[in-house]
mmCIF file of C-alpha atoms in Angstrom:
data_model
loop_
_atom_site.group_PDB
_atom_site.id
_atom_site.type_symbol
_atom_site.label_atom_id
_atom_site.label_comp_id
_atom_site.label_asym_id
_atom_site.label_seq_id
_atom_site.Cartn_x
_atom_site.Cartn_y
_atom_site.Cartn_z
ATOM 1 C CA UNK A 1411 6.273 14.450 16.611
ATOM 2 C CA UNK A 1412 2.946 12.768 17.317
ATOM 3 C CA UNK A 1413 1.236 10.955 14.449
ATOM 4 C CA UNK A 1414 -2.059 9.120 13.984
ATOM 5 C CA UNK A 1415 -1.889 6.119 11.656
ATOM 6 C CA UNK A 1416 -5.133 4.639 10.322
ATOM 7 C CA UNK A 1417 -4.889 1.048 9.145
ATOM 8 C CA UNK A 1418 -1.657 0.819 11.110
ATOM 9 C CA UNK A 1419 -2.115 -2.900 11.747
ATOM 10 C CA UNK A 1420 -2.129 -3.711 8.040
ATOM 11 C CA UNK A 1421 0.812 -4.685 5.843
ATOM 12 C CA UNK A 1422 2.075 -1.268 4.735
ATOM 13 C CA UNK A 1423 0.685 0.581 7.746
ATOM 14 C CA UNK A 1424 2.517 -1.599 10.261
ATOM 15 C CA UNK A 1425 5.838 -1.012 8.524
ATOM 16 C CA UNK A 1426 5.167 2.739 8.510
ATOM 17 C CA UNK A 1427 4.500 2.530 12.258
ATOM 18 C CA UNK A 1428 7.887 0.863 12.752
ATOM 19 C CA UNK A 1429 9.603 3.518 10.614
ATOM 20 C CA UNK A 1430 8.004 6.303 12.648
ATOM 21 C CA UNK A 1431 9.009 4.672 15.929
ATOM 22 C CA UNK A 1432 12.550 4.078 14.664
ATOM 23 C CA UNK A 1433 12.742 7.815 13.923
ATOM 24 C CA UNK A 1434 11.772 8.687 17.494
ATOM 25 C CA UNK A 1435 8.174 9.752 16.891
ATOM 26 C CA UNK A 1436 5.110 9.007 19.022
ATOM 27 C CA UNK A 1437 2.529 6.919 17.189
ATOM 28 C CA UNK A 1438 -1.148 6.177 17.805
ATOM 29 C CA UNK A 1439 -2.865 3.545 15.650
ATOM 30 C CA UNK A 1440 -6.521 3.394 14.622
ATOM 31 C CA UNK A 1441 -7.652 0.157 12.952
ATOM 32 C CA UNK A 1442 -10.830 -1.935 12.905
ATOM 33 C CA UNK A 1443 -8.781 -5.156 12.532
ATOM 34 C CA UNK A 1444 -10.961 -6.353 9.648
ATOM 35 C CA UNK A 1445 -7.817 -7.217 7.703
ATOM 36 C CA UNK A 1446 -5.016 -6.026 10.001
ATOM 37 C CA UNK A 1447 -3.421 -7.728 13.003
ATOM 38 C CA UNK A 1448 -2.822 -6.234 16.441
ATOM 39 C CA UNK A 1449 0.381 -8.276 16.711
ATOM 40 C CA UNK A 1450 1.770 -6.466 13.667
ATOM 41 C CA UNK A 1451 2.628 -3.437 15.810
ATOM 42 C CA UNK A 1452 4.443 -3.238 19.155
ATOM 43 C CA UNK A 1453 2.238 -3.768 22.208
ATOM 44 C CA UNK A 1454 3.460 -0.457 23.618
ATOM 45 C CA UNK A 1455 1.783 1.524 20.796
ATOM 46 C CA UNK A 1456 -1.483 3.212 21.776
ATOM 47 C CA UNK A 1457 -4.240 1.480 19.826
ATOM 48 C CA UNK A 1458 -7.893 2.294 19.127
ATOM 49 C CA UNK A 1459 -10.120 -0.374 17.580
ATOM 50 C CA UNK A 1460 -12.360 1.966 15.573
ATOM 51 C CA UNK A 1461 -14.120 1.607 12.235
ATOM 52 C CA UNK A 1462 -13.762 4.769 10.154
ATOM 53 C CA UNK A 1463 -17.310 4.190 8.917
ATOM 54 C CA UNK A 1464 -18.339 5.406 12.371
ATOM 55 C CA UNK A 1465 -18.141 9.160 11.895
ATOM 56 C CA UNK A 1466 -18.511 10.018 15.571
ATOM 57 C CA UNK A 1467 -15.938 7.552 16.879
ATOM 58 C CA UNK A 1468 -13.514 8.722 14.203
ATOM 59 C CA UNK A 1469 -14.058 12.343 15.216
ATOM 60 C CA UNK A 1470 -13.602 11.433 18.884
ATOM 61 C CA UNK A 1471 -10.183 9.842 18.307
ATOM 62 C CA UNK A 1472 -8.947 12.653 16.071
ATOM 63 C CA UNK A 1473 -10.290 15.283 18.447
ATOM 64 C CA UNK A 1474 -8.800 13.972 21.671
ATOM 65 C CA UNK A 1475 -5.209 14.950 20.894
ATOM 66 C CA UNK A 1476 -2.981 17.303 18.936
ATOM 67 C CA UNK A 1477 -1.502 15.667 15.836
ATOM 68 C CA UNK A 1478 1.541 16.694 13.830
ATOM 69 C CA UNK A 1479 0.105 14.656 10.985
ATOM 70 C CA UNK A 1480 -2.124 11.753 9.983
ATOM 71 C CA UNK A 1481 -1.130 8.807 7.771
ATOM 72 C CA UNK A 1482 -4.151 7.141 6.168
ATOM 73 C CA UNK A 1483 -3.720 3.502 5.106
ATOM 74 C CA UNK A 1484 -7.095 2.013 6.060
ATOM 75 C CA UNK A 1485 -8.892 0.771 2.921
ATOM 76 C CA UNK A 1486 -10.061 -2.217 0.946
ATOM 77 C CA UNK A 1487 -7.551 -2.947 -1.794
ATOM 78 C CA UNK A 1488 -8.487 -5.940 -3.963
ATOM 79 C CA UNK A 1489 -8.982 -5.033 -7.619
ATOM 80 C CA UNK A 1490 -10.845 -8.227 -8.455
ATOM 81 C CA UNK A 1491 -13.196 -7.933 -5.474
ATOM 82 C CA UNK A 1492 -13.956 -4.328 -6.385
ATOM 83 C CA UNK A 1493 -15.056 -5.459 -9.866
ATOM 84 C CA UNK A 1494 -17.620 -7.745 -8.225
ATOM 85 C CA UNK A 1495 -18.742 -5.361 -5.453
ATOM 86 C CA UNK A 1496 -18.102 -1.826 -6.734
ATOM 87 C CA UNK A 1497 -20.635 -0.033 -4.528
ATOM 88 C CA UNK A 1498 -19.240 -1.713 -1.425
ATOM 89 C CA UNK A 1499 -15.768 -0.481 -2.350
ATOM 90 C CA UNK A 1500 -16.938 3.076 -2.935
ATOM 91 C CA UNK A 1501 -18.674 3.099 0.426
ATOM 92 C CA UNK A 1502 -15.865 1.551 2.423
ATOM 93 C CA UNK A 1503 -13.015 3.522 0.855
ATOM 94 C CA UNK A 1504 -14.578 6.875 0.025
ATOM 95 C CA UNK A 1505 -16.891 7.342 3.011
ATOM 96 C CA UNK A 1506 -14.271 6.262 5.548
ATOM 97 C CA UNK A 1507 -11.719 8.674 4.068
ATOM 98 C CA UNK A 1508 -14.269 11.471 4.023
ATOM 99 C CA UNK A 1509 -15.059 10.905 7.713
ATOM 100 C CA UNK A 1510 -11.356 11.080 8.532
ATOM 101 C CA UNK A 1511 -10.694 14.178 6.417
ATOM 102 C CA UNK A 1512 -13.668 15.987 7.960
ATOM 103 C CA UNK A 1513 -12.358 15.173 11.439
ATOM 104 C CA UNK A 1514 -8.892 16.450 10.504
ATOM 105 C CA UNK A 1515 -10.288 19.727 9.185
ATOM 106 C CA UNK A 1516 -12.512 20.187 12.244
ATOM 107 C CA UNK A 1517 -9.575 19.665 14.601
ATOM 108 C CA UNK A 1518 -6.941 21.742 12.853
ATOM 109 C CA UNK A 1519 -4.795 18.905 11.487
ATOM 110 C CA UNK A 1520 -2.815 20.351 8.587
ATOM 111 C CA UNK A 1521 -0.802 17.370 7.271
ATOM 112 C CA UNK A 1522 -2.122 14.082 5.880
ATOM 113 C CA UNK A 1523 -0.288 11.387 3.929
ATOM 114 C CA UNK A 1524 -2.657 9.277 1.842
ATOM 115 C CA UNK A 1525 -2.020 5.729 0.693
ATOM 116 C CA UNK A 1526 -3.135 5.975 -2.934
ATOM 117 C CA UNK A 1527 -2.457 3.528 -5.731
ATOM 118 C CA UNK A 1528 -1.058 2.904 -9.200
ATOM 119 C CA UNK A 1529 -4.490 1.490 -10.051
ATOM 120 C CA UNK A 1530 -5.338 5.067 -11.049
ATOM 121 C CA UNK A 1531 -3.424 4.313 -14.245
ATOM 122 C CA UNK A 1532 -5.077 0.988 -14.950
ATOM 123 C CA UNK A 1533 -6.676 1.843 -18.283
ATOM 124 C CA UNK A 1534 -4.578 1.649 -21.463
ATOM 125 C CA UNK A 1535 -1.554 -0.566 -21.860
ATOM 126 C CA UNK A 1536 1.755 1.162 -21.160
ATOM 127 C CA UNK A 1537 5.276 -0.047 -21.672
ATOM 128 C CA UNK A 1538 7.154 2.919 -20.174
ATOM 129 C CA UNK A 1539 7.392 3.979 -16.497
ATOM 130 C CA UNK A 1540 4.364 6.022 -15.457
ATOM 131 C CA UNK A 1541 4.914 9.615 -14.234
ATOM 132 C CA UNK A 1542 2.528 11.606 -12.041
ATOM 133 C CA UNK A 1543 1.391 13.519 -15.142
ATOM 134 C CA UNK A 1544 0.041 10.408 -16.885
ATOM 135 C CA UNK A 1545 -3.708 10.482 -17.612
ATOM 136 C CA UNK A 1546 -5.885 9.189 -14.788
ATOM 137 C CA UNK A 1547 -7.892 6.267 -16.142
ATOM 138 C CA UNK A 1548 -8.796 3.845 -13.343
ATOM 139 C CA UNK A 1549 -9.456 0.348 -14.580
ATOM 140 C CA UNK A 1550 -11.415 -0.723 -11.503
ATOM 141 C CA UNK A 1551 -13.766 0.641 -8.829
ATOM 142 C CA UNK A 1552 -10.880 0.255 -6.367
ATOM 143 C CA UNK A 1553 -8.729 2.665 -8.381
ATOM 144 C CA UNK A 1554 -11.684 4.996 -8.916
ATOM 145 C CA UNK A 1555 -12.397 5.139 -5.184
ATOM 146 C CA UNK A 1556 -8.806 6.186 -4.490
ATOM 147 C CA UNK A 1557 -8.955 8.924 -7.105
ATOM 148 C CA UNK A 1558 -12.180 10.260 -5.569
ATOM 149 C CA UNK A 1559 -10.315 10.611 -2.279
ATOM 150 C CA UNK A 1560 -7.447 12.429 -3.981
ATOM 151 C CA UNK A 1561 -9.959 14.983 -5.279
ATOM 152 C CA UNK A 1562 -11.426 15.474 -1.802
ATOM 153 C CA UNK A 1563 -7.929 16.102 -0.487
ATOM 154 C CA UNK A 1564 -7.293 18.643 -3.231
ATOM 155 C CA UNK A 1565 -10.298 20.691 -2.148
ATOM 156 C CA UNK A 1566 -9.556 20.179 1.545
ATOM 157 C CA UNK A 1567 -6.255 21.935 0.887
ATOM 158 C CA UNK A 1568 -7.702 24.643 -1.358
ATOM 159 C CA UNK A 1569 -10.448 25.564 1.109
ATOM 160 C CA UNK A 1570 -9.200 24.460 4.530
ATOM 161 C CA UNK A 1571 -5.398 24.307 4.237
ATOM 162 C CA UNK A 1572 -5.092 20.575 4.883
ATOM 163 C CA UNK A 1573 -1.854 19.793 3.049
ATOM 164 C CA UNK A 1574 -1.614 16.248 1.753
ATOM 165 C CA UNK A 1575 0.772 13.852 0.066
ATOM 166 C CA UNK A 1576 -0.946 11.391 -2.256
ATOM 167 C CA UNK A 1577 1.435 8.470 -2.669
ATOM 168 C CA UNK A 1578 0.531 6.391 -5.687
ATOM 169 C CA UNK A 1579 2.512 3.287 -5.078
ATOM 170 C CA UNK A 1580 2.788 0.146 -7.034
ATOM 171 C CA UNK A 1581 3.248 -3.393 -5.630
ATOM 172 C CA UNK A 1582 4.341 -3.384 -1.989
ATOM 173 C CA UNK A 1583 6.267 -6.551 -1.132
ATOM 174 C CA UNK A 1584 8.843 -8.050 1.216
ATOM 175 C CA UNK A 1585 9.044 -7.802 4.998
ATOM 176 C CA UNK A 1586 10.840 -5.852 7.689
ATOM 177 C CA UNK A 1587 14.531 -6.867 7.389
ATOM 178 C CA UNK A 1588 14.695 -7.228 11.187
ATOM 179 C CA UNK A 1589 11.755 -9.626 11.180
ATOM 180 C CA UNK A 1590 9.444 -7.390 13.209
ATOM 181 C CA UNK A 1591 6.585 -7.374 10.687
ATOM 182 C CA UNK A 1592 5.577 -9.080 7.471
ATOM 183 C CA UNK A 1593 2.757 -9.784 5.058
ATOM 184 C CA UNK A 1594 -0.246 -11.730 6.359
ATOM 185 C CA UNK A 1595 -3.453 -11.222 4.377
ATOM 186 C CA UNK A 1596 -6.393 -13.526 4.984
ATOM 187 C CA UNK A 1597 -7.078 -14.649 2.364
ATOM 188 C CA UNK A 1598 -3.735 -13.919 0.742
ATOM 189 C CA UNK A 1599 -3.964 -12.513 -2.790
ATOM 190 C CA UNK A 1600 -0.495 -11.040 -3.439
ATOM 191 C CA UNK A 1601 1.749 -12.899 -5.819
ATOM 192 C CA UNK A 1602 5.020 -13.052 -3.872
ATOM 193 C CA UNK A 1603 3.630 -14.593 -0.634
ATOM 194 C CA UNK A 1604 1.405 -16.920 -2.659
ATOM 195 C CA UNK A 1605 4.398 -18.064 -4.667
ATOM 196 C CA UNK A 1606 6.500 -18.541 -1.525
ATOM 197 C CA UNK A 1607 3.790 -20.608 0.135
ATOM 198 C CA UNK A 1608 3.462 -22.766 -2.984
ATOM 199 C CA UNK A 1609 7.225 -23.363 -2.939
ATOM 200 C CA UNK A 1610 7.093 -24.262 0.758
ATOM 201 C CA UNK A 1611 4.218 -26.684 0.174
ATOM 202 C CA UNK A 1612 1.787 -24.666 2.276
ATOM 203 C CA UNK A 1613 -0.835 -24.199 -0.425
ATOM 204 C CA UNK A 1614 -1.967 -25.936 -3.620
ATOM 205 C CA UNK A 1615 -0.554 -25.229 -7.049
ATOM 206 C CA UNK A 1616 -0.165 -21.521 -7.749
ATOM 207 C CA UNK A 1617 -2.553 -20.080 -10.326
ATOM 208 C CA UNK A 1618 -0.965 -17.615 -12.744
ATOM 209 C CA UNK A 1619 -3.711 -15.287 -13.972
ATOM 210 C CA UNK A 1620 -3.021 -14.583 -17.632
ATOM 211 C CA UNK A 1621 -0.190 -15.899 -19.775
ATOM 212 C CA UNK A 1622 -1.271 -14.192 -23.014
ATOM 213 C CA UNK A 1623 -0.518 -10.539 -22.226
ATOM 214 C CA UNK A 1624 1.529 -8.483 -24.729
ATOM 215 C CA UNK A 1625 4.667 -8.728 -22.579
ATOM 216 C CA UNK A 1626 8.064 -10.402 -22.948
ATOM 217 C CA UNK A 1627 6.849 -13.736 -21.538
ATOM 218 C CA UNK A 1628 3.055 -13.358 -21.693
ATOM 219 C CA UNK A 1629 2.547 -12.703 -17.970
ATOM 220 C CA UNK A 1630 1.758 -9.393 -16.246
ATOM 221 C CA UNK A 1631 4.632 -7.038 -15.424
ATOM 222 C CA UNK A 1632 4.603 -5.181 -12.122
ATOM 223 C CA UNK A 1633 6.889 -2.817 -10.226
ATOM 224 C CA UNK A 1634 7.681 -4.360 -6.827
ATOM 225 C CA UNK A 1635 8.746 -1.973 -4.066
ATOM 226 C CA UNK A 1636 10.036 -3.194 -0.730
ATOM 227 C CA UNK A 1637 7.638 -2.272 2.052
ATOM 228 C CA UNK A 1638 10.455 -0.768 4.163
ATOM 229 C CA UNK A 1639 11.420 1.534 1.283
ATOM 230 C CA UNK A 1640 7.757 2.430 0.947
ATOM 231 C CA UNK A 1641 7.521 3.313 4.644
ATOM 232 C CA UNK A 1642 10.587 5.525 4.287
ATOM 233 C CA UNK A 1643 8.874 7.388 1.447
ATOM 234 C CA UNK A 1644 5.924 8.178 3.736
ATOM 235 C CA UNK A 1645 8.196 9.781 6.310
ATOM 236 C CA UNK A 1646 9.940 11.832 3.636
ATOM 237 C CA UNK A 1647 6.580 12.920 2.245
ATOM 238 C CA UNK A 1648 5.589 14.251 5.672
ATOM 239 C CA UNK A 1649 8.554 16.604 5.493
ATOM 240 C CA UNK A 1650 7.417 17.915 2.107
ATOM 241 C CA UNK A 1651 3.936 19.136 3.031
ATOM 242 C CA UNK A 1652 4.595 21.971 5.446
ATOM 243 C CA UNK A 1653 3.384 24.532 2.907
ATOM 244 C CA UNK A 1654 1.843 22.665 -0.025
ATOM 245 C CA UNK A 1655 0.365 19.373 -1.140
ATOM 246 C CA UNK A 1656 2.297 16.892 -3.301
ATOM 247 C CA UNK A 1657 1.640 13.819 -5.424
ATOM 248 C CA UNK A 1658 4.267 11.125 -5.913
ATOM 249 C CA UNK A 1659 4.437 7.846 -7.794
ATOM 250 C CA UNK A 1660 6.500 5.323 -5.853
ATOM 251 C CA UNK A 1661 8.192 2.241 -7.255
ATOM 252 C CA UNK A 1662 11.547 0.825 -8.240
ATOM 253 C CA UNK A 1663 11.209 1.847 -11.856
ATOM 254 C CA UNK A 1664 11.874 -1.794 -12.758
ATOM 255 C CA UNK A 1665 9.208 -4.159 -13.934
ATOM 256 C CA UNK A 1666 9.231 -7.880 -13.225
ATOM 257 C CA UNK A 1667 6.850 -10.353 -14.813
ATOM 258 C CA UNK A 1668 4.854 -12.902 -12.861
ATOM 259 C CA UNK A 1669 7.001 -15.655 -14.318
ATOM 260 C CA UNK A 1670 10.148 -13.796 -13.231
ATOM 261 C CA UNK A 1671 8.747 -13.646 -9.685
ATOM 262 C CA UNK A 1672 8.338 -17.428 -9.758
ATOM 263 C CA UNK A 1673 11.934 -17.790 -10.933
ATOM 264 C CA UNK A 1674 13.179 -15.472 -8.156
ATOM 265 C CA UNK A 1675 11.368 -17.474 -5.471
ATOM 266 C CA UNK A 1676 12.881 -20.669 -6.862
ATOM 267 C CA UNK A 1677 16.385 -19.128 -6.842
ATOM 268 C CA UNK A 1678 16.164 -17.785 -3.306
ATOM 269 C CA UNK A 1679 14.325 -20.724 -1.718
ATOM 270 C CA UNK A 1680 16.030 -23.487 -3.663
ATOM 271 C CA UNK A 1681 12.614 -25.075 -4.195
ATOM 272 C CA UNK A 1682 10.430 -25.544 -7.252
ATOM 273 C CA UNK A 1683 7.172 -23.604 -7.465
ATOM 274 C CA UNK A 1684 4.222 -25.680 -8.698
ATOM 275 C CA UNK A 1685 2.046 -23.450 -10.908
ATOM 276 C CA UNK A 1686 -0.559 -23.573 -13.633
ATOM 277 C CA UNK A 1687 -1.999 -21.041 -16.051
ATOM 278 C CA UNK A 1688 -5.400 -19.492 -15.325
ATOM 279 C CA UNK A 1689 -7.581 -16.957 -17.189
ATOM 280 C CA UNK A 1690 -6.877 -13.244 -16.866
ATOM 281 C CA UNK A 1691 -8.543 -11.353 -14.023
ATOM 282 C CA UNK A 1692 -10.827 -8.526 -15.073
ATOM 283 C CA UNK A 1693 -9.272 -5.115 -14.395
ATOM 284 C CA UNK A 1694 -5.631 -6.265 -14.490
ATOM 285 C CA UNK A 1695 -3.503 -4.200 -16.924
ATOM 286 C CA UNK A 1696 -0.563 -5.853 -18.647
ATOM 287 C CA UNK A 1697 2.151 -3.491 -17.381
ATOM 288 C CA UNK A 1698 2.413 -1.153 -14.393
ATOM 289 C CA UNK A 1699 5.828 0.386 -13.720
ATOM 290 C CA UNK A 1700 6.468 3.612 -11.798
ATOM 291 C CA UNK A 1701 8.477 6.681 -12.672
ATOM 292 C CA UNK A 1702 9.628 7.834 -9.206
ATOM 293 C CA UNK A 1703 12.033 10.546 -10.313
ATOM 294 C CA UNK A 1704 9.919 13.358 -8.815
ATOM 295 C CA UNK A 1705 9.978 11.730 -5.383
ATOM 296 C CA UNK A 1706 13.708 11.090 -5.662
ATOM 297 C CA UNK A 1707 14.475 14.627 -6.800
ATOM 298 C CA UNK A 1708 12.357 16.401 -4.190
ATOM 299 C CA UNK A 1709 12.997 14.195 -1.141
ATOM 300 C CA UNK A 1710 16.257 12.343 -1.780
ATOM 301 C CA UNK A 1711 14.425 9.027 -1.495
ATOM 302 C CA UNK A 1712 15.973 5.979 -3.110
ATOM 303 C CA UNK A 1713 15.036 2.309 -2.729
ATOM 304 C CA UNK A 1714 17.537 0.325 -0.641
ATOM 305 C CA UNK A 1715 15.962 -3.051 -1.446
ATOM 306 C CA UNK A 1716 15.530 -2.657 -5.190
ATOM 307 C CA UNK A 1717 16.553 -6.144 -6.345
ATOM 308 C CA UNK A 1718 13.727 -8.641 -6.688
ATOM 309 C CA UNK A 1719 15.781 -11.418 -5.060
ATOM 310 C CA UNK A 1720 16.367 -9.225 -1.973
ATOM 311 C CA UNK A 1721 12.676 -8.420 -1.711
ATOM 312 C CA UNK A 1722 11.816 -12.098 -2.002
ATOM 313 C CA UNK A 1723 14.487 -13.047 0.538
ATOM 314 C CA UNK A 1724 13.010 -10.844 3.290
ATOM 315 C CA UNK A 1725 9.545 -12.182 2.540
ATOM 316 C CA UNK A 1726 10.725 -15.805 2.726
ATOM 317 C CA UNK A 1727 12.537 -15.247 6.020
ATOM 318 C CA UNK A 1728 9.419 -13.773 7.628
ATOM 319 C CA UNK A 1729 7.085 -16.467 6.321
ATOM 320 C CA UNK A 1730 9.438 -19.231 7.428
ATOM 321 C CA UNK A 1731 9.575 -17.678 10.912
ATOM 322 C CA UNK A 1732 5.770 -17.242 10.985
ATOM 323 C CA UNK A 1733 4.302 -20.318 9.275
ATOM 324 C CA UNK A 1734 0.821 -19.446 10.573
ATOM 325 C CA UNK A 1735 1.156 -15.681 10.169
ATOM 326 C CA UNK A 1736 0.446 -13.483 13.145
ATOM 327 C CA UNK A 1737 -0.626 -15.170 16.347
ATOM 328 C CA UNK A 1738 -4.159 -13.870 16.644
#
């Protein structure tokens, strides 16, 4: 099969590219490299440096080939930043997705896998795993922008037959177990790499945002899913949308607190993590844990790297091998 991957040089996108290649598929990547890295994907992969805000360039890339499907990862994804610049997030996430979806419809693409988010459920506090049927109550403009795209995809299917899989995943983490790709955000905002770098002495004391949440130790609880397991879910979702669209929540079903992440990094690395408490960040719910039983039942998917220590281990190995991140 031949697939187009937008945002394929980013963290999750690059691991999906590797999964597609490992399965024998042909992959073309479109990315503007605003946050991604060309070195995150093999040099042999056809690459187009295109900004999806450019409607014509997007249409040109989509229209120049026949695609068995499109996987859309390209987006801004920082909850805190979206609370400060909501209109910017709506423009960059919604308009870029709309340009891509229009190009797919115009060129007869009938399968699209969309990188959605658990931030759709960021409103009330929840203590139980969240199913796909939970009320949609985004707690941030980032989450709202993703839900707007889900609604566009719904109507693109109803009217034009563009089948989609909206994958609402939780906290992607870890690195390719073979060391081919890892996590390199600039600036880095994700807890596990920040904690690792603090343990390795590569950054100042870690700030823990919120220690007064109604949780077992006062810190936020999140569902961490290994990025390789997440990539596998995207491939399985492609196989599910021959005739209809689907929506899946993706996570381990296990929640780990921020303090438990610190403890895991200390166990795996053998080093102490210097940290200090900081105020809560606006838009951060106390608990986000996924109910992935629908995905498991319909696709046979199961996480192979479910243990937090294993996730942390792959992340540490990649960051130790790439102290400066990707080369460029």
